[in-house]
Tab-separated table of C-alpha atoms and ligand atoms in Angstrom:
chain	number	residue	atom	x	y	z
A	1	MET	CA	9.296	27.397	12.519
A	2	GLU	CA	6.597	26.928	15.132
A	3	ARG	CA	4.352	29.216	13.111
A	4	GLU	CA	5.108	27.225	9.957
A	5	THR	CA	3.954	23.947	11.475
A	6	ALA	CA	1.187	25.216	13.776
A	7	PRO	CA	-1.646	24.572	11.253
A	8	VAL	CA	-0.396	21.004	10.802
A	9	TYR	CA	-0.376	20.407	14.530
A	10	GLU	CA	-3.845	21.854	14.873
A	11	ARG	CA	-5.094	18.927	12.736
A	12	LEU	CA	-2.970	16.334	14.518
A	13	LYS	CA	-3.364	17.394	18.141
A	14	HIS	CA	-5.812	14.577	18.904
A	15	ILE	CA	-3.379	11.997	17.551
A	16	ILE	CA	0.110	13.270	18.468
A	17	PRO	CA	0.813	14.328	22.092
A	18	ALA	CA	2.018	17.944	22.483
A	19	ILE	CA	5.235	16.723	24.079
A	20	GLU	CA	6.178	14.881	20.860
A	21	TRP	CA	5.488	17.741	18.453
A	22	PRO	CA	8.775	19.658	19.014
A	23	VAL	CA	10.592	16.521	17.800
A	24	HIS	CA	8.649	16.408	14.511
A	25	ALA	CA	8.165	20.131	13.786
A	26	PRO	CA	11.745	21.042	12.706
A	27	TYR	CA	11.840	18.076	10.307
A	28	ILE	CA	8.449	18.924	8.840
A	29	ALA	CA	9.485	22.547	8.252
A	30	ALA	CA	12.841	21.550	6.702
A	31	ILE	CA	11.309	18.874	4.452
A	32	ASN	CA	8.572	21.176	3.195
A	33	ARG	CA	11.168	23.860	2.323
A	34	LEU	CA	13.596	21.485	0.614
A	35	LYS	CA	10.802	19.817	-1.300
A	36	LEU	CA	10.056	23.104	-3.064
A	37	GLU	CA	13.737	23.730	-3.866
A	38	ARG	CA	14.086	20.253	-5.379
A	39	ARG	CA	10.780	20.472	-7.248
A	40	ALA	CA	9.948	17.200	-5.523
A	41	VAL	CA	6.608	15.569	-4.821
A	42	LEU	CA	6.159	13.308	-1.772
A	43	LEU	CA	3.857	10.342	-2.218
A	44	ALA	CA	2.845	8.558	0.999
A	45	HIS	CA	1.060	5.260	1.455
A	46	ASN	CA	-1.854	5.066	3.912
A	47	TYR	CA	0.387	3.114	6.345
A	48	GLN	CA	2.828	5.983	6.879
A	49	THR	CA	2.799	7.608	10.320
A	50	PRO	CA	0.551	10.703	10.754
A	51	GLU	CA	3.425	13.212	10.978
A	52	ILE	CA	4.492	12.045	7.486
A	53	PHE	CA	1.010	11.466	6.080
A	54	HIS	CA	-0.424	14.804	7.231
A	55	GLY	CA	2.801	16.771	7.724
A	56	VAL	CA	4.862	16.432	4.541
A	57	ALA	CA	3.043	14.261	1.962
A	58	ASP	CA	1.671	15.962	-1.165
A	59	LEU	CA	-0.271	12.943	-2.349
A	60	THR	CA	-1.505	9.997	-0.323
A	61	GLY	CA	-3.448	6.818	-0.927
A	62	ASP	CA	-3.494	3.075	-1.421
A	63	SER	CA	-1.164	1.245	-3.824
A	64	LEU	CA	-3.487	1.892	-6.766
A	65	ALA	CA	-3.798	5.625	-6.083
A	66	LEU	CA	-0.040	5.958	-5.629
A	67	ALA	CA	0.582	4.224	-8.976
A	68	ARG	CA	-1.937	6.503	-10.691
A	69	GLN	CA	-0.486	9.633	-9.096
A	70	ALA	CA	3.049	8.550	-9.954
A	71	ALA	CA	1.972	8.192	-13.587
A	72	GLU	CA	0.604	11.727	-13.678
A	73	THR	CA	3.106	13.838	-11.757
A	74	GLU	CA	5.059	16.630	-13.439
A	75	ALA	CA	7.562	16.993	-10.575
A	76	ASP	CA	11.308	16.516	-11.241
A	77	VAL	CA	11.707	14.225	-8.249
A	78	ILE	CA	9.332	11.689	-6.690
A	79	VAL	CA	10.031	10.719	-3.072
A	80	LEU	CA	8.143	7.541	-2.344
A	81	CYS	CA	7.231	7.257	1.329
A	82	GLY	CA	6.261	3.632	1.268
A	83	VAL	CA	8.034	0.392	0.462
A	84	HIS	CA	10.462	-0.536	-2.304
A	85	PHE	CA	7.985	-2.104	-4.723
A	86	MET	CA	5.976	1.138	-4.659
A	87	ALA	CA	9.082	3.171	-5.525
A	88	GLU	CA	9.833	0.734	-8.350
A	89	THR	CA	6.292	1.124	-9.667
A	90	ALA	CA	6.742	4.917	-9.658
A	91	LYS	CA	10.011	4.496	-11.612
A	92	ILE	CA	8.438	2.028	-14.053
A	93	LEU	CA	5.810	4.661	-14.863
A	94	ASN	CA	8.305	7.565	-14.908
A	95	PRO	CA	11.548	6.301	-16.418
A	96	ALA	CA	12.790	9.864	-17.055
A	97	ARG	CA	12.208	11.212	-13.532
A	98	THR	CA	14.300	10.757	-10.413
A	99	VAL	CA	12.564	8.458	-7.939
A	100	LEU	CA	13.913	8.348	-4.386
A	101	ILE	CA	13.148	5.957	-1.542
A	102	PRO	CA	14.317	7.194	1.882
A	103	ASP	CA	15.364	3.699	3.029
A	104	LEU	CA	16.424	0.962	0.632
A	105	GLU	CA	15.657	-1.735	3.192
A	106	ALA	CA	11.911	-0.954	3.171
A	107	GLY	CA	10.903	-4.285	1.635
A	108	CYS	CA	7.774	-6.446	1.775
A	109	SER	CA	7.272	-10.108	2.719
A	110	LEU	CA	4.997	-10.581	-0.297
A	111	ALA	CA	7.521	-9.105	-2.730
A	112	SER	CA	10.272	-11.320	-1.338
A	113	SER	CA	8.117	-14.472	-1.562
A	114	ILE	CA	8.562	-14.872	-5.328
A	115	THR	CA	11.224	-14.436	-8.028
A	116	ALA	CA	11.101	-13.911	-11.781
A	117	GLU	CA	12.394	-17.486	-12.208
A	118	ASP	CA	9.425	-18.800	-10.177
A	119	VAL	CA	7.052	-17.067	-12.606
A	120	ARG	CA	8.849	-18.518	-15.638
A	121	LEU	CA	8.546	-22.017	-14.127
A	122	LEU	CA	4.824	-21.490	-13.450
A	123	ARG	CA	4.324	-20.480	-17.070
A	124	GLN	CA	5.971	-23.729	-18.157
A	125	ARG	CA	3.725	-25.690	-15.830
A	126	TYR	CA	0.524	-23.917	-16.936
A	127	PRO	CA	1.109	-22.957	-20.577
A	128	GLY	CA	-1.218	-20.245	-21.897
A	129	VAL	CA	-2.733	-19.419	-18.490
A	130	PRO	CA	-2.557	-15.638	-17.898
A	131	VAL	CA	-0.464	-14.404	-14.981
A	132	VAL	CA	-2.084	-11.756	-12.765
A	133	THR	CA	0.389	-10.270	-10.311
A	134	TYR	CA	-0.262	-8.163	-7.243
A	135	VAL	CA	1.722	-4.917	-7.330
A	136	ASN	CA	3.458	-6.044	-4.109
A	137	THR	CA	6.225	-7.632	-6.209
A	138	SER	CA	9.588	-6.664	-7.685
A	139	ALA	CA	9.872	-5.097	-11.146
A	140	ALA	CA	11.502	-8.338	-12.342
A	141	VAL	CA	8.406	-10.347	-11.316
A	142	LYS	CA	6.068	-7.784	-12.889
A	143	ALA	CA	8.092	-8.067	-16.117
A	144	GLU	CA	7.247	-11.794	-16.275
A	145	SER	CA	3.537	-11.138	-15.648
A	146	ASP	CA	0.696	-10.306	-18.015
A	147	VAL	CA	-1.158	-7.811	-15.881
A	148	CYS	CA	-0.809	-6.320	-12.409
A	149	CYS	CA	-3.536	-5.662	-9.871
A	150	THR	CA	-3.895	-4.141	-6.424
A	151	SER	CA	-6.239	-5.182	-3.640
A	152	ALA	CA	-8.633	-2.482	-4.897
A	153	ASN	CA	-9.087	-3.942	-8.387
A	154	ALA	CA	-7.992	-7.610	-8.199
A	155	VAL	CA	-11.449	-9.115	-8.883
A	156	GLU	CA	-12.129	-6.715	-11.762
A	157	VAL	CA	-8.708	-7.391	-13.363
A	158	VAL	CA	-9.087	-11.185	-13.100
A	159	GLU	CA	-12.589	-11.119	-14.608
A	160	SER	CA	-11.631	-8.693	-17.383
A	161	LEU	CA	-9.253	-11.191	-18.979
A	162	GLY	CA	-12.043	-13.464	-20.177
A	163	ALA	CA	-10.002	-16.553	-19.173
A	164	ASP	CA	-11.461	-19.509	-17.286
A	165	ARG	CA	-8.194	-19.912	-15.303
A	166	VAL	CA	-5.556	-17.466	-14.081
A	167	ILE	CA	-2.328	-17.742	-12.124
A	168	PHE	CA	-2.614	-15.248	-9.248
A	169	LEU	CA	0.655	-14.162	-7.591
A	170	PRO	CA	1.949	-14.007	-4.929
A	171	ASP	CA	-0.613	-13.387	-2.140
A	172	GLU	CA	-2.428	-16.615	-1.317
A	173	TYR	CA	-5.068	-14.905	0.827
A	174	LEU	CA	-5.848	-12.135	-1.635
A	175	GLY	CA	-6.018	-14.869	-4.294
A	176	ARG	CA	-8.452	-16.878	-2.183
A	177	TYR	CA	-10.552	-13.771	-1.648
A	178	VAL	CA	-10.619	-13.147	-5.416
A	179	ALA	CA	-11.555	-16.815	-5.999
A	180	SER	CA	-14.487	-16.406	-3.586
A	181	ARG	CA	-15.820	-13.510	-5.698
A	182	THR	CA	-15.514	-14.956	-9.208
A	183	THR	CA	-16.157	-18.104	-11.223
A	184	VAL	CA	-12.645	-17.909	-12.693
A	185	ASN	CA	-10.416	-20.729	-11.470
A	186	VAL	CA	-7.510	-19.199	-9.523
A	187	ILE	CA	-4.116	-20.917	-9.270
A	188	LEU	CA	-2.439	-19.670	-6.087
A	189	TRP	CA	1.068	-19.017	-4.745
A	190	ARG	CA	1.900	-19.298	-1.040
A	191	GLY	CA	3.039	-15.715	-0.368
A	192	HIS	CA	1.712	-13.909	2.707
A	193	CYS	CA	1.846	-10.444	4.213
A	194	GLU	CA	3.683	-10.744	7.512
A	195	VAL	CA	1.432	-8.068	9.037
A	196	HIS	CA	-2.014	-9.276	7.923
A	197	GLU	CA	-1.361	-12.994	8.400
A	198	ARG	CA	-1.041	-12.378	12.157
A	199	PHE	CA	-4.717	-11.466	12.566
A	200	THR	CA	-7.047	-14.262	13.671
A	201	ALA	CA	-10.800	-14.797	13.631
A	202	GLU	CA	-10.565	-14.959	17.414
A	203	ASP	CA	-9.182	-11.382	17.464
A	204	ILE	CA	-12.334	-10.223	15.706
A	205	ARG	CA	-14.651	-12.119	18.034
A	206	TYR	CA	-12.773	-10.484	20.917
A	207	TYR	CA	-13.326	-6.977	19.458
A	208	ARG	CA	-17.038	-7.693	19.060
A	209	GLU	CA	-17.387	-9.008	22.603
A	210	ARG	CA	-15.266	-6.286	24.189
A	211	PHE	CA	-16.580	-3.295	22.224
A	212	GLY	CA	-20.150	-4.296	21.366
A	213	ASP	CA	-21.446	-2.312	18.417
A	214	ILE	CA	-18.291	-2.151	16.305
A	215	SER	CA	-17.834	-2.108	12.559
A	216	VAL	CA	-15.078	-4.523	11.492
A	217	LEU	CA	-13.243	-3.661	8.268
A	218	ALA	CA	-10.572	-6.039	6.989
A	219	HIS	CA	-7.907	-5.962	4.299
A	220	PRO	CA	-8.046	-8.890	1.833
A	221	GLU	CA	-4.418	-9.798	2.673
A	222	CYS	CA	-5.880	-11.299	5.905
A	223	PRO	CA	-6.529	-15.064	6.186
A	224	PRO	CA	-9.952	-16.272	4.921
A	225	ASP	CA	-11.365	-17.024	8.399
A	226	VAL	CA	-10.648	-13.414	9.392
A	227	LEU	CA	-12.381	-12.079	6.271
A	228	ALA	CA	-15.369	-14.319	7.002
A	229	GLU	CA	-15.857	-12.509	10.352
A	230	ALA	CA	-15.556	-8.974	8.898
A	231	ASP	CA	-18.418	-6.600	7.992
A	232	PHE	CA	-16.497	-5.141	5.053
A	233	VAL	CA	-13.466	-6.299	3.045
A	234	GLY	CA	-11.481	-3.819	0.989
A	235	SER	CA	-8.192	-2.135	0.164
A	236	THR	CA	-6.905	0.577	2.471
A	237	ALA	CA	-8.635	3.222	0.324
A	238	GLY	CA	-11.811	1.091	0.274
A	239	MET	CA	-11.853	1.029	4.081
A	240	ILE	CA	-11.412	4.814	4.289
A	241	ARG	CA	-14.251	5.277	1.788
A	242	HIS	CA	-16.411	2.902	3.832
A	243	VAL	CA	-15.895	4.964	7.011
A	244	GLY	CA	-16.649	8.191	5.114
A	245	LEU	CA	-19.878	6.826	3.682
A	246	ASN	CA	-21.175	4.999	6.757
A	247	ARG	CA	-19.719	7.116	9.609
A	248	PRO	CA	-19.769	4.215	12.108
A	249	LYS	CA	-19.776	5.143	15.783
A	250	ARG	CA	-16.944	2.712	16.448
A	251	VAL	CA	-14.685	0.913	13.989
A	252	VAL	CA	-11.716	-1.447	13.912
A	253	MET	CA	-9.561	-1.658	10.784
A	254	ILE	CA	-7.939	-5.069	10.511
A	255	THR	CA	-4.794	-3.811	8.834
A	256	GLU	CA	-1.575	-1.912	9.571
A	257	CYS	CA	-1.936	0.186	12.690
A	258	SER	CA	-0.838	3.667	11.505
A	259	MET	CA	-3.726	3.815	9.101
A	260	SER	CA	-6.271	4.222	11.913
A	261	ASP	CA	-4.364	7.285	13.171
A	262	ASN	CA	-4.425	8.854	9.702
A	263	VAL	CA	-8.126	8.199	9.186
A	264	ALA	CA	-9.052	9.293	12.720
A	265	VAL	CA	-7.752	12.762	11.819
A	266	GLU	CA	-10.400	12.959	9.066
A	267	PHE	CA	-13.259	11.486	11.113
A	268	PRO	CA	-12.927	12.699	14.718
A	269	GLU	CA	-16.496	11.672	15.584
A	270	THR	CA	-15.730	7.981	14.948
A	271	GLU	CA	-13.994	5.964	17.661
A	272	PHE	CA	-11.122	3.901	16.252
A	273	VAL	CA	-10.097	0.736	18.068
A	274	ARG	CA	-6.467	0.211	16.984
A	275	PRO	CA	-5.055	-3.294	16.555
A	276	CYS	CA	-1.364	-2.502	16.783
A	277	ASN	CA	0.200	-4.599	14.040
A	278	LEU	CA	2.902	-2.440	12.474
A	279	CYS	CA	4.657	-3.105	9.174
A	280	PRO	CA	8.385	-2.993	10.003
A	281	HIS	CA	9.167	-2.099	6.383
A	282	MET	CA	6.805	0.871	6.202
A	283	LYS	CA	8.145	2.036	9.565
A	284	ARG	CA	11.685	2.379	8.147
A	285	ILE	CA	10.441	5.571	6.499
A	286	THR	CA	10.777	8.361	9.066
A	287	LEU	CA	10.967	12.175	8.945
A	288	PRO	CA	14.784	12.144	9.445
A	289	ALA	CA	15.128	9.556	6.633
A	290	ILE	CA	12.957	11.680	4.298
A	291	LEU	CA	14.979	14.830	5.051
A	292	ARG	CA	18.254	12.962	4.457
A	293	SER	CA	16.860	11.603	1.230
A	294	LEU	CA	16.081	15.108	-0.077
A	295	GLN	CA	19.397	16.500	1.137
A	296	THR	CA	21.544	13.774	-0.408
A	297	MET	CA	19.218	12.789	-3.275
A	298	GLN	CA	19.458	9.173	-2.092
A	299	HIS	CA	18.419	6.421	-2.655
A	300	VAL	CA	17.819	6.673	-6.366
A	301	VAL	CA	15.688	3.815	-7.733
A	302	GLU	CA	17.303	2.402	-10.887
A	303	LEU	CA	15.895	-0.363	-13.068
A	304	ASP	CA	17.228	-2.390	-15.953
A	305	ALA	CA	15.655	-0.790	-19.050
A	306	GLY	CA	14.411	-4.107	-20.494
A	307	ILE	CA	12.817	-5.216	-17.221
A	308	ALA	CA	11.276	-1.776	-16.703
A	309	GLU	CA	9.743	-1.792	-20.189
A	310	ARG	CA	8.112	-5.223	-19.741
A	311	ALA	CA	6.986	-4.392	-16.196
A	312	ARG	CA	5.453	-1.145	-17.503
A	313	MET	CA	3.258	-3.132	-19.922
A	314	ALA	CA	1.890	-5.205	-17.025
A	315	VAL	CA	1.252	-2.110	-14.871
A	316	GLU	CA	-0.309	-0.196	-17.754
A	317	ARG	CA	-2.647	-3.078	-18.532
A	318	MET	CA	-3.860	-2.637	-14.955
A	319	LEU	CA	-4.239	1.142	-15.150
A	320	ASN	CA	-5.749	1.125	-18.619
A	321	PRO	CA	-8.260	-1.712	-19.244
A	322	ALA	CA	-8.218	-0.968	-23.006
A	323	ALA	CA	-4.568	-2.129	-23.085
A	324	ARG	CA	-5.585	-5.618	-21.833
A	325	GLY	CA	-6.521	-6.731	-25.372
A	326	ASN	CA	-2.817	-7.364	-25.916
A	327	ARG	CA	-2.503	-9.041	-22.568
A	328	THR	CA	0.565	-11.247	-22.606
A	329	ASN	CA	4.174	-10.718	-21.540
A	330	ALA	CA	4.968	-14.420	-22.144
B	401	13P	P1	-3.396	-1.264	-0.413
B	401	13P	O1	-3.008	0.091	0.097
B	401	13P	O2	-3.308	-1.292	-1.889
B	401	13P	O3	-4.685	-1.736	0.117
B	401	13P	O4	-2.244	-2.290	0.068
B	401	13P	C1	-1.953	-2.608	1.332
B	401	13P	C2	-0.552	-2.996	1.515
B	401	13P	O5	-0.259	-3.847	2.284
B	401	13P	C3	0.468	-2.277	0.809
B	401	13P	O6	1.670	-2.722	1.200
B	402	SF4	FE1	4.215	-5.827	2.512
B	402	SF4	FE2	2.419	-6.421	4.363
B	402	SF4	FE3	4.147	-4.462	4.821
B	402	SF4	FE4	2.184	-4.151	3.003
B	402	SF4	S1	1.934	-4.409	5.178
B	402	SF4	S2	4.357	-3.615	2.748
B	402	SF4	S3	2.020	-6.231	2.180
B	402	SF4	S4	4.663	-6.626	4.547
């Protein structure tokens, strides 16, 4: 087993102390074996811990990449190492495949900030105004929306509709960021990410004072005053791309903490200052939970067929701009 996982540890030895590896190694070996037996593919979000991200995941990325990969996989089983809305998105795009989430309680403060009924009421209040919904929402909310977006494509999706006003749900700060980048009038909802809303502009000033020449990259789920202090604003994948292209000497990613560990593996010459804000929902996904999930084939993500069909139209309008001509789910 040690031989099986030695190449993985070779990559992770700067991130995971040697004393911890014997705890992870047996799980990594068992998961990688069982994955093949089950003809399963493991998709992991950028916020998963490095032993998952580099040890057992087949495909990794931001919310947009995970949705795209989920739409293309040929595997019998998809294990979504991320939060519940991501597993639902994988199921929406693959109704015939088995989608598993290792922990059903892996939620999201944005997804729980809004219900399908809220969207129906907004439509009554703003008749005819298109509803653009962040993928960090339940399938039921997506089903009431016209088109989905992620933090990587929100501005492009909003502008592509050709409307002078849109309802943008549910992330207020991402919505404000979009509004700052477009002439489209954006009607906001007051949802927030419990991880990103904790960052302050003062934190960033502290990093600059304490670490001098530091590149500050921030996720658009952060409050506007934080974004105003950043050198670059982008999705998790956008931040990784930015580091790859610019190779800063020192960087701080104003986002979930595990991501810096994952990216540091790829760019050992860059120094990562790690602001340790963890997402408690993402952290419910662990190696033991993934192994249990493959052993017991739990927890299967099931969706009402009608909701899934309407949600799929909103997600597909995001993935395929040509489908936005027929843009409404009203
Ligand atoms: P992205 O990976 O799409 O940037 O999203 C961040 C996030 O908070 C997902 O939960
Ligand atoms: Fe939701 Fe924020 Fe956690 Fe992402 S980091 S899953 S937006 S609570």
